[in-house]
PDB file of C-alpha atoms and ligand atoms in Angstrom:
ATOM      1  CA  MET A  12       1.333 -20.703  13.031  1.00 48.00           C
ATOM      2  CA  SER A  13       4.392 -20.959  10.829  1.00 54.00           C
ATOM      3  CA  LYS A  14       7.700 -19.147  12.451  1.00 59.00           C
ATOM      4  CA  ASN A  15       7.817 -17.311   8.901  1.00 82.00           C
ATOM      5  CA  ARG A  16       4.514 -15.263   9.252  1.00 92.00           C
ATOM      6  CA  LEU A  17       3.601 -13.141   6.202  1.00 98.00           C
ATOM      7  CA  ARG A  18       2.885  -9.636   7.524  1.00 98.00           C
ATOM      8  CA  LEU A  19      -0.261  -7.576   6.027  1.00 98.00           C
ATOM      9  CA  GLY A  20      -0.129  -4.132   5.367  1.00 98.00           C
ATOM     10  CA  VAL A  21      -3.658  -2.629   4.834  1.00 98.00           C
ATOM     11  CA  ASN A  22      -3.884   0.336   2.241  1.00 98.00           C
ATOM     12  CA  ILE A  23      -6.528   2.509   3.415  1.00 98.00           C
ATOM     13  CA  ASP A  24      -6.332   5.213   0.679  1.00 98.00           C
ATOM     14  CA  HIS A  25      -9.799   4.408  -0.796  1.00 98.00           C
ATOM     15  CA  VAL A  26     -11.621   4.685   2.288  1.00 98.00           C
ATOM     16  CA  ALA A  27     -10.582   8.379   1.643  1.00 98.00           C
ATOM     17  CA  THR A  28     -11.502   8.156  -1.899  1.00 98.00           C
ATOM     18  CA  VAL A  29     -15.287   7.350  -0.787  1.00 98.00           C
ATOM     19  CA  ARG A  30     -15.062  10.058   1.907  1.00 98.00           C
ATOM     20  CA  ASN A  31     -13.933  12.812  -0.615  1.00 98.00           C
ATOM     21  CA  ALA A  32     -16.434  11.800  -3.243  1.00 97.00           C
ATOM     22  CA  ARG A  33     -18.952  13.593  -1.022  1.00 96.00           C
ATOM     23  CA  GLY A  34     -16.599  15.804   0.473  1.00 93.00           C
ATOM     24  CA  GLY A  35     -17.341  15.393   3.942  1.00 95.00           C
ATOM     25  CA  ALA A  36     -15.819  13.580   6.969  1.00 97.00           C
ATOM     26  CA  PHE A  37     -17.448  10.067   6.714  1.00 98.00           C
ATOM     27  CA  PRO A  38     -16.075   7.568   6.095  1.00 98.00           C
ATOM     28  CA  ASP A  39     -13.102   8.145   8.450  1.00 98.00           C
ATOM     29  CA  PRO A  40      -9.658   6.191   7.133  1.00 98.00           C
ATOM     30  CA  LEU A  41      -8.897   6.191  10.843  1.00 98.00           C
ATOM     31  CA  ARG A  42     -11.802   4.041  11.494  1.00 98.00           C
ATOM     32  CA  GLY A  43     -10.925   1.627   8.613  1.00 98.00           C
ATOM     33  CA  ALA A  44      -7.251   1.571  10.140  1.00 98.00           C
ATOM     34  CA  ARG A  45      -8.847   0.696  13.214  1.00 98.00           C
ATOM     35  CA  LEU A  46     -10.936  -2.239  11.934  1.00 98.00           C
ATOM     36  CA  ALA A  47      -7.837  -3.215   9.783  1.00 98.00           C
ATOM     37  CA  GLU A  48      -5.891  -3.517  13.272  1.00 98.00           C
ATOM     38  CA  GLU A  49      -8.878  -5.447  14.857  1.00 98.00           C
ATOM     39  CA  ALA A  50      -8.920  -7.700  12.008  1.00 98.00           C
ATOM     40  CA  GLY A  51      -5.178  -8.461  12.405  1.00 97.00           C
ATOM     41  CA  ALA A  52      -3.149  -6.256  10.098  1.00 98.00           C
ATOM     42  CA  ASP A  53       0.353  -5.878  10.785  1.00 98.00           C
ATOM     43  CA  GLY A  54       0.605  -2.489   9.557  1.00 98.00           C
ATOM     44  CA  ILE A  55      -1.416   0.338   7.647  1.00 98.00           C
ATOM     45  CA  THR A  56      -0.454   1.768   4.485  1.00 98.00           C
ATOM     46  CA  ALA A  57      -1.440   5.193   3.230  1.00 98.00           C
ATOM     47  CA  HIS A  58      -0.226   7.002   0.331  1.00 98.00           C
ATOM     48  CA  LEU A  59      -0.474  10.986   0.357  1.00 98.00           C
ATOM     49  CA  ARG A  60      -0.273  11.862  -3.077  1.00 96.00           C
ATOM     50  CA  GLU A  61       0.801  15.342  -4.409  1.00 95.00           C
ATOM     51  CA  ASP A  62      -2.587  16.082  -5.199  1.00 94.00           C
ATOM     52  CA  ARG A  63      -4.280  14.762  -2.027  1.00 96.00           C
ATOM     53  CA  ARG A  64      -7.074  13.107  -4.129  1.00 95.00           C
ATOM     54  CA  HIS A  65      -7.646  10.379  -1.436  1.00 97.00           C
ATOM     55  CA  ILE A  66      -5.398  10.522   1.805  1.00 98.00           C
ATOM     56  CA  ARG A  67      -4.795  14.261   3.242  1.00 98.00           C
ATOM     57  CA  ASP A  68      -2.056  15.528   5.696  1.00 98.00           C
ATOM     58  CA  ALA A  69      -4.818  15.473   8.616  1.00 98.00           C
ATOM     59  CA  ASP A  70      -5.524  12.026   7.988  1.00 98.00           C
ATOM     60  CA  ILE A  71      -1.751  11.168   8.370  1.00 98.00           C
ATOM     61  CA  GLU A  72      -1.497  12.987  11.499  1.00 98.00           C
ATOM     62  CA  ASN A  73      -4.628  11.300  12.732  1.00 98.00           C
ATOM     63  CA  LEU A  74      -2.812   7.997  11.622  1.00 98.00           C
ATOM     64  CA  VAL A  75       0.615   8.859  13.422  1.00 98.00           C
ATOM     65  CA  ALA A  76      -1.294   9.787  16.728  1.00 98.00           C
ATOM     66  CA  ASN A  77      -3.854   6.996  16.984  1.00 98.00           C
ATOM     67  CA  LEU A  78      -2.571   3.665  15.173  1.00 98.00           C
ATOM     68  CA  ARG A  79      -0.821   0.726  17.550  1.00 97.00           C
ATOM     69  CA  VAL A  80       0.541  -0.966  14.348  1.00 98.00           C
ATOM     70  CA  PRO A  81       3.360   0.682  12.221  1.00 98.00           C
ATOM     71  CA  LEU A  82       2.387   3.094   9.862  1.00 98.00           C
ATOM     72  CA  ASN A  83       3.843   2.630   5.855  1.00 98.00           C
ATOM     73  CA  PHE A  84       3.836   6.193   4.403  1.00 98.00           C
ATOM     74  CA  GLU A  85       3.863   5.889   0.727  1.00 98.00           C
ATOM     75  CA  MET A  86       4.990   9.161  -0.795  1.00 98.00           C
ATOM     76  CA  ALA A  87       6.668  10.210  -4.036  1.00 97.00           C
ATOM     77  CA  ALA A  88      10.636  11.259  -3.827  1.00 97.00           C
ATOM     78  CA  THR A  89       9.526  15.143  -3.433  1.00 97.00           C
ATOM     79  CA  ALA A  90      11.097  17.758  -1.109  1.00 97.00           C
ATOM     80  CA  GLU A  91       7.688  18.678   0.393  1.00 98.00           C
ATOM     81  CA  MET A  92       6.965  14.989   0.992  1.00 98.00           C
ATOM     82  CA  GLN A  93      10.636  14.171   2.629  1.00 98.00           C
ATOM     83  CA  ALA A  94       9.383  17.355   4.777  1.00 98.00           C
ATOM     84  CA  ILE A  95       6.322  15.882   5.959  1.00 98.00           C
ATOM     85  CA  ALA A  96       7.683  12.145   6.505  1.00 98.00           C
ATOM     86  CA  LEU A  97      10.753  13.760   8.733  1.00 98.00           C
ATOM     87  CA  ARG A  98       8.100  15.535  10.707  1.00 98.00           C
ATOM     88  CA  HIS A  99       6.190  12.293  11.512  1.00 98.00           C
ATOM     89  CA  LYS A 100       8.900   9.606  11.460  1.00 98.00           C
ATOM     90  CA  PRO A 101       6.683   6.814  10.209  1.00 98.00           C
ATOM     91  CA  HIS A 102       8.116   3.182  10.816  1.00 98.00           C
ATOM     92  CA  ALA A 103       8.410   2.976   7.257  1.00 98.00           C
ATOM     93  CA  VAL A 104       8.531   5.292   4.014  1.00 98.00           C
ATOM     94  CA  CYS A 105       7.892   3.787   0.537  1.00 98.00           C
ATOM     95  CA  LEU A 106       8.833   5.706  -2.439  1.00 97.00           C
ATOM     96  CA  VAL A 107       6.657   5.630  -5.263  1.00 97.00           C
ATOM     97  CA  PRO A 108       6.756   7.159  -8.639  1.00 95.00           C
ATOM     98  CA  GLU A 109       3.910   9.460  -9.109  1.00 84.00           C
ATOM     99  CA  LYS A 110       2.418  11.027 -12.101  1.00 76.00           C
ATOM    100  CA  ARG A 111      -0.777  13.390 -11.726  1.00 64.00           C
ATOM    101  CA  GLU A 112      -2.971  12.044 -14.493  1.00 66.00           C
ATOM    102  CA  GLU A 113      -2.360   8.375 -13.478  1.00 70.00           C
ATOM    103  CA  ARG A 114      -5.502   6.537 -11.855  1.00 71.00           C
ATOM    104  CA  THR A 115      -2.838   4.653  -9.432  1.00 70.00           C
ATOM    105  CA  THR A 116       0.694   4.069  -9.260  1.00 67.00           C
ATOM    106  CA  GLU A 117       1.264   2.585 -12.823  1.00 72.00           C
ATOM    107  CA  GLY A 118       4.956   1.568 -12.926  1.00 81.00           C
ATOM    108  CA  GLY A 119       7.658   0.998 -10.617  1.00 93.00           C
ATOM    109  CA  LEU A 120      10.362   3.627  -9.385  1.00 96.00           C
ATOM    110  CA  ASP A 121      13.109   4.131 -11.822  1.00 96.00           C
ATOM    111  CA  VAL A 122      16.103   3.937  -9.174  1.00 97.00           C
ATOM    112  CA  LEU A 123      18.634   3.780 -11.955  1.00 95.00           C
ATOM    113  CA  ARG A 124      17.777   7.046 -13.450  1.00 94.00           C
ATOM    114  CA  ASP A 125      19.174   9.196 -10.512  1.00 91.00           C
ATOM    115  CA  GLU A 126      20.530   6.740  -8.439  1.00 96.00           C
ATOM    116  CA  SER A 127      23.133   9.194  -6.637  1.00 96.00           C
ATOM    117  CA  GLY A 128      20.248  11.574  -6.286  1.00 97.00           C
ATOM    118  CA  LEU A 129      17.966   9.089  -4.824  1.00 97.00           C
ATOM    119  CA  GLY A 130      20.557   7.745  -2.526  1.00 97.00           C
ATOM    120  CA  ARG A 131      20.985  11.445  -0.977  1.00 98.00           C
ATOM    121  CA  PHE A 132      17.029  11.598  -0.614  1.00 98.00           C
ATOM    122  CA  ILE A 133      16.696   8.642   1.659  1.00 98.00           C
ATOM    123  CA  ALA A 134      19.561   9.374   3.516  1.00 98.00           C
ATOM    124  CA  PRO A 135      17.974  11.654   6.038  1.00 98.00           C
ATOM    125  CA  LEU A 136      14.735   9.526   6.297  1.00 98.00           C
ATOM    126  CA  ARG A 137      17.075   6.556   7.254  1.00 98.00           C
ATOM    127  CA  ASP A 138      18.867   8.813   9.828  1.00 97.00           C
ATOM    128  CA  ALA A 139      15.450   9.570  11.236  1.00 98.00           C
ATOM    129  CA  GLY A 140      14.787   5.851  11.851  1.00 98.00           C
ATOM    130  CA  CYS A 141      12.530   5.143   8.957  1.00 98.00           C
ATOM    131  CA  ARG A 142      12.868   1.869   7.062  1.00 98.00           C
ATOM    132  CA  VAL A 143      12.976   3.121   3.500  1.00 98.00           C
ATOM    133  CA  SER A 144      11.399   1.015   0.856  1.00 98.00           C
ATOM    134  CA  LEU A 145      11.395   1.254  -2.951  1.00 98.00           C
ATOM    135  CA  PHE A 146       8.564   0.122  -4.905  1.00 97.00           C
ATOM    136  CA  ILE A 147      10.246  -1.287  -8.155  1.00 97.00           C
ATOM    137  CA  ALA A 148       9.243  -3.440 -10.699  1.00 97.00           C
ATOM    138  CA  ALA A 149      10.829  -7.170 -10.716  1.00 97.00           C
ATOM    139  CA  ASP A 150      13.794  -5.827 -12.578  1.00 97.00           C
ATOM    140  CA  PRO A 151      17.320  -7.374 -11.597  1.00 98.00           C
ATOM    141  CA  ALA A 152      18.975  -3.998 -12.391  1.00 97.00           C
ATOM    142  CA  GLN A 153      16.206  -2.054 -10.180  1.00 98.00           C
ATOM    143  CA  ILE A 154      16.824  -4.353  -7.270  1.00 98.00           C
ATOM    144  CA  GLN A 155      20.708  -4.156  -7.636  1.00 98.00           C
ATOM    145  CA  ALA A 156      20.659  -0.472  -7.793  1.00 98.00           C
ATOM    146  CA  SER A 157      18.278  -0.403  -4.501  1.00 98.00           C
ATOM    147  CA  ALA A 158      20.800  -2.242  -2.664  1.00 98.00           C
ATOM    148  CA  ARG A 159      23.424   0.197  -3.724  1.00 97.00           C
ATOM    149  CA  ILE A 160      21.665   3.208  -2.305  1.00 97.00           C
ATOM    150  CA  GLY A 161      21.022   1.648   0.916  1.00 96.00           C
ATOM    151  CA  ALA A 162      17.329   0.931   0.652  1.00 98.00           C
ATOM    152  CA  ALA A 163      16.052  -1.462   3.482  1.00 98.00           C
ATOM    153  CA  VAL A 164      13.237  -2.831   1.578  1.00 98.00           C
ATOM    154  CA  ILE A 165      12.206  -3.288  -1.842  1.00 98.00           C
ATOM    155  CA  GLU A 166       8.419  -3.648  -2.655  1.00 98.00           C
ATOM    156  CA  LEU A 167       7.788  -5.619  -5.792  1.00 98.00           C
ATOM    157  CA  HIS A 168       5.181  -4.368  -8.130  1.00 98.00           C
ATOM    158  CA  THR A 169       2.726  -7.076  -8.647  1.00 98.00           C
ATOM    159  CA  GLY A 170       0.513  -4.903 -10.740  1.00 97.00           C
ATOM    160  CA  ALA A 171       1.545  -6.362 -14.298  1.00 97.00           C
ATOM    161  CA  TYR A 172       1.032 -10.015 -13.082  1.00 98.00           C
ATOM    162  CA  CYS A 173      -2.443  -8.846 -11.586  1.00 98.00           C
ATOM    163  CA  ASP A 174      -3.320  -7.358 -14.862  1.00 98.00           C
ATOM    164  CA  PHE A 175      -2.455 -10.322 -16.675  1.00 98.00           C
ATOM    165  CA  ASP A 176      -4.394 -12.476 -14.313  1.00 98.00           C
ATOM    166  CA  ALA A 177      -7.418 -10.173 -14.739  1.00 98.00           C
ATOM    167  CA  ALA A 178      -7.075 -10.363 -18.687  1.00 98.00           C
ATOM    168  CA  GLY A 179      -7.258 -14.141 -18.599  1.00 98.00           C
ATOM    169  CA  LYS A 180      -3.545 -13.780 -20.385  1.00 98.00           C
ATOM    170  CA  MET A 181      -2.048 -17.265 -18.618  1.00 98.00           C
ATOM    171  CA  ALA A 182       1.174 -17.714 -20.091  1.00 98.00           C
ATOM    172  CA  GLU A 183       2.226 -13.881 -19.619  1.00 98.00           C
ATOM    173  CA  ARG A 184       0.800 -13.995 -16.131  1.00 98.00           C
ATOM    174  CA  ASP A 185       2.750 -17.344 -15.338  1.00 98.00           C
ATOM    175  CA  ALA A 186       6.009 -15.560 -16.946  1.00 98.00           C
ATOM    176  CA  GLU A 187       5.524 -12.601 -14.334  1.00 98.00           C
ATOM    177  CA  LEU A 188       5.008 -14.599 -11.586  1.00 98.00           C
ATOM    178  CA  ALA A 189       8.219 -16.807 -12.253  1.00 98.00           C
ATOM    179  CA  GLN A 190       9.917 -13.371 -12.382  1.00 98.00           C
ATOM    180  CA  LEU A 191       8.456 -11.940  -9.286  1.00 98.00           C
ATOM    181  CA  ARG A 192       9.692 -15.265  -7.642  1.00 98.00           C
ATOM    182  CA  ASP A 193      13.267 -15.000  -9.051  1.00 98.00           C
ATOM    183  CA  MET A 194      13.424 -11.459  -7.917  1.00 98.00           C
ATOM    184  CA  ALA A 195      12.417 -12.073  -4.686  1.00 98.00           C
ATOM    185  CA  ALA A 196      15.203 -14.419  -4.188  1.00 98.00           C
ATOM    186  CA  LEU A 197      17.631 -12.261  -5.807  1.00 98.00           C
ATOM    187  CA  ALA A 198      16.717  -9.254  -3.326  1.00 98.00           C
ATOM    188  CA  ASP A 199      16.835 -11.386  -0.478  1.00 98.00           C
ATOM    189  CA  SER A 200      20.213 -12.431  -1.413  1.00 98.00           C
ATOM    190  CA  LEU A 201      21.424  -8.828  -1.394  1.00 98.00           C
ATOM    191  CA  GLY A 202      20.495  -8.354   2.312  1.00 98.00           C
ATOM    192  CA  LEU A 203      16.979  -6.424   1.228  1.00 98.00           C
ATOM    193  CA  GLU A 204      13.671  -7.001   2.944  1.00 98.00           C
ATOM    194  CA  VAL A 205      11.069  -7.942   0.245  1.00 98.00           C
ATOM    195  CA  HIS A 206       7.600  -6.854   0.344  1.00 98.00           C
ATOM    196  CA  ALA A 207       5.171  -6.912  -2.700  1.00 98.00           C
ATOM    197  CA  GLY A 208       1.804  -5.197  -3.680  1.00 98.00           C
ATOM    198  CA  HIS A 209      -0.480  -3.734  -6.264  1.00 97.00           C
ATOM    199  CA  GLY A 210      -3.524  -5.206  -7.459  1.00 98.00           C
ATOM    200  CA  LEU A 211      -3.876  -8.419  -5.162  1.00 98.00           C
ATOM    201  CA  ASN A 212      -7.045 -10.080  -4.608  1.00 98.00           C
ATOM    202  CA  PHE A 213      -7.388 -13.540  -2.772  1.00 98.00           C
ATOM    203  CA  GLU A 214      -5.970 -15.571  -5.520  1.00 98.00           C
ATOM    204  CA  THR A 215      -3.168 -13.458  -6.881  1.00 98.00           C
ATOM    205  CA  ALA A 216      -2.184 -12.877  -2.947  1.00 98.00           C
ATOM    206  CA  ALA A 217      -2.122 -16.404  -2.307  1.00 98.00           C
ATOM    207  CA  GLN A 218       0.522 -17.328  -5.218  1.00 98.00           C
ATOM    208  CA  ILE A 219       2.855 -14.296  -3.879  1.00 98.00           C
ATOM    209  CA  ALA A 220       2.272 -15.189  -0.244  1.00 98.00           C
ATOM    210  CA  ALA A 221       3.957 -18.746  -1.256  1.00 97.00           C
ATOM    211  CA  PHE A 222       7.347 -17.136  -1.964  1.00 98.00           C
ATOM    212  CA  PRO A 223       9.419 -17.754   1.129  1.00 97.00           C
ATOM    213  CA  GLN A 224      11.311 -14.563   0.858  1.00 98.00           C
ATOM    214  CA  VAL A 225       8.256 -12.215   0.679  1.00 98.00           C
ATOM    215  CA  ALA A 226       7.846 -10.730   4.203  1.00 98.00           C
ATOM    216  CA  GLU A 227       4.920  -8.310   3.611  1.00 98.00           C
ATOM    217  CA  LEU A 228       2.211  -7.749   1.202  1.00 98.00           C
ATOM    218  CA  ASN A 229       0.348  -4.426   0.971  1.00 98.00           C
ATOM    219  CA  ILE A 230      -3.166  -4.845  -0.156  1.00 98.00           C
ATOM    220  CA  GLY A 231      -5.830  -1.837  -0.513  1.00 98.00           C
ATOM    221  CA  HIS A 232      -7.980  -1.364  -3.574  1.00 98.00           C
ATOM    222  CA  PHE A 233      -9.611  -5.176  -3.306  1.00 98.00           C
ATOM    223  CA  LEU A 234      -9.953  -5.164   0.238  1.00 98.00           C
ATOM    224  CA  ILE A 235     -11.852  -2.056   0.290  1.00 98.00           C
ATOM    225  CA  GLY A 236     -13.890  -3.033  -2.685  1.00 98.00           C
ATOM    226  CA  GLU A 237     -14.626  -6.511  -1.302  1.00 98.00           C
ATOM    227  CA  SER A 238     -15.585  -5.073   2.125  1.00 98.00           C
ATOM    228  CA  ILE A 239     -18.563  -3.277   0.476  1.00 97.00           C
ATOM    229  CA  PHE A 240     -19.912  -6.871  -0.380  1.00 97.00           C
ATOM    230  CA  LEU A 241     -19.218  -8.371   2.697  1.00 97.00           C
ATOM    231  CA  GLY A 242     -20.646  -5.315   4.599  1.00 97.00           C
ATOM    232  CA  LEU A 243     -23.556  -4.308   2.739  1.00 98.00           C
ATOM    233  CA  LYS A 244     -26.146  -6.697   4.101  1.00 98.00           C
ATOM    234  CA  PRO A 245     -25.155  -5.706   7.751  1.00 98.00           C
ATOM    235  CA  ALA A 246     -25.451  -2.204   7.218  1.00 98.00           C
ATOM    236  CA  ILE A 247     -28.597  -2.401   5.312  1.00 98.00           C
ATOM    237  CA  ALA A 248     -30.121  -4.511   8.214  1.00 98.00           C
ATOM    238  CA  GLU A 249     -29.024  -1.993  10.872  1.00 98.00           C
ATOM    239  CA  MET A 250     -30.713   0.782   8.734  1.00 98.00           C
ATOM    240  CA  ARG A 251     -33.880  -1.532   8.615  1.00 98.00           C
ATOM    241  CA  ARG A 252     -33.598  -1.954  12.500  1.00 98.00           C
ATOM    242  CA  VAL A 253     -33.235   1.672  13.247  1.00 98.00           C
ATOM    243  CA  MET A 254     -36.223   2.646  11.021  1.00 98.00           C
ATOM    244  CA  ASP A 255     -38.408   0.075  12.618  1.00 98.00           C
ATOM    245  CA  ALA A 256     -37.546   1.046  16.061  1.00 98.00           C
ATOM    246  CA  ALA A 257     -38.373   4.725  15.309  1.00 97.00           C
ATOM    247  CA  ARG A 258     -41.803   3.740  13.861  1.00 97.00           C
ATOM    248  CA  SER A 259     -42.575   1.328  16.730  1.00 95.00           C
ATOM    249  CA  ALA A 260     -41.800   4.091  19.307  1.00 91.00           C
ATOM    250  CA  MET A 261     -44.449   6.479  17.912  1.00 88.00           C
TER     251      MET A 261
HETATM  252  N1  PXP B 305       1.796  -0.914  -2.693  1.00 69.69           N
HETATM  253  C1  PXP B 305       2.253   0.141  -3.210  1.00 69.69           C
HETATM  254  C2  PXP B 305       3.421   0.667  -3.081  1.00 69.69           C
HETATM  255  C3  PXP B 305       0.996   0.805  -3.834  1.00 69.69           C
HETATM  256  O1  PXP B 305       1.517   2.002  -4.371  1.00 69.69           O
HETATM  257  C4  PXP B 305      -0.117   0.402  -3.712  1.00 69.69           C
HETATM  258  C5  PXP B 305      -1.218   1.445  -4.318  1.00 69.69           C
HETATM  259  O2  PXP B 305      -1.426   2.662  -3.624  1.00 69.69           O
HETATM  260  C6  PXP B 305      -0.419  -0.565  -3.105  1.00 69.69           C
HETATM  261  C7  PXP B 305       0.516  -1.375  -2.642  1.00 69.69           C
HETATM  262  C8  PXP B 305      -1.682  -1.297  -3.078  1.00 69.69           C
HETATM  263  O3  PXP B 305      -1.997  -1.621  -4.295  1.00 69.69           O
HETATM  264  P1  PXP B 305      -3.668  -2.072  -4.153  1.00 69.69           P
HETATM  265  O4  PXP B 305      -4.664  -1.015  -3.814  1.00 69.69           O
HETATM  266  O5  PXP B 305      -3.985  -1.887  -5.669  1.00 69.69           O
HETATM  267  O6  PXP B 305      -4.004  -3.084  -3.476  1.00 69.69           O
END
């Protein structure tokens, strides 16, 4: 294995999305996280949104109490979330922009808009030992501002690149990929650890994985979706077996 092993953070938010669709306790995000650990995930990412639409406070407590790998706690830069993070002191805190009406995290954090306020916001998290990561677009001004306020990590938003790829807009996709490559190098040169994520699948992840400065990819939606297809056959076969066993015991 290469010395420069790329870490995989598995985002388990959408196990909770499926659970919440029924309102019960199944499927449990912690069980998903445990399987991710067994499969070689280097970390688990969970986003406690202000509206608690997927991950809930109790999930974070469960993850903190039971995970063997580091937790990357995604949150908006609000006082409520800061208090939760300071209570749990996860390995990493990734700040993301959050709009109530969005379906997923749509854009990067605007670090420049309130640079000094954000600097004050992250200081207690850093003092508590959390690695603070800022989820930003591949924009040099945002990267420079992230370095100025003392973030340890930036996570480059790969959503635009993945959207162009999915839409078959190859020229735009290639331009965004080149920008991501250049910005990974810029961030690294400023002493920032570089992560990337959002919308990645097997093909798009492979392209980003080839950037030497990228230390970690965070991937969720595709993995949870793909696991339906990889896991549906054995789940149905087990149900068949259980039903047949019950009948043959009659
Ligand atoms: N990284 C960050 C900062 C995110 O907000 C998300 C989505 O919650 C991801 C990675 C994972 O994105 P996806 O679920 O599209 O793989």
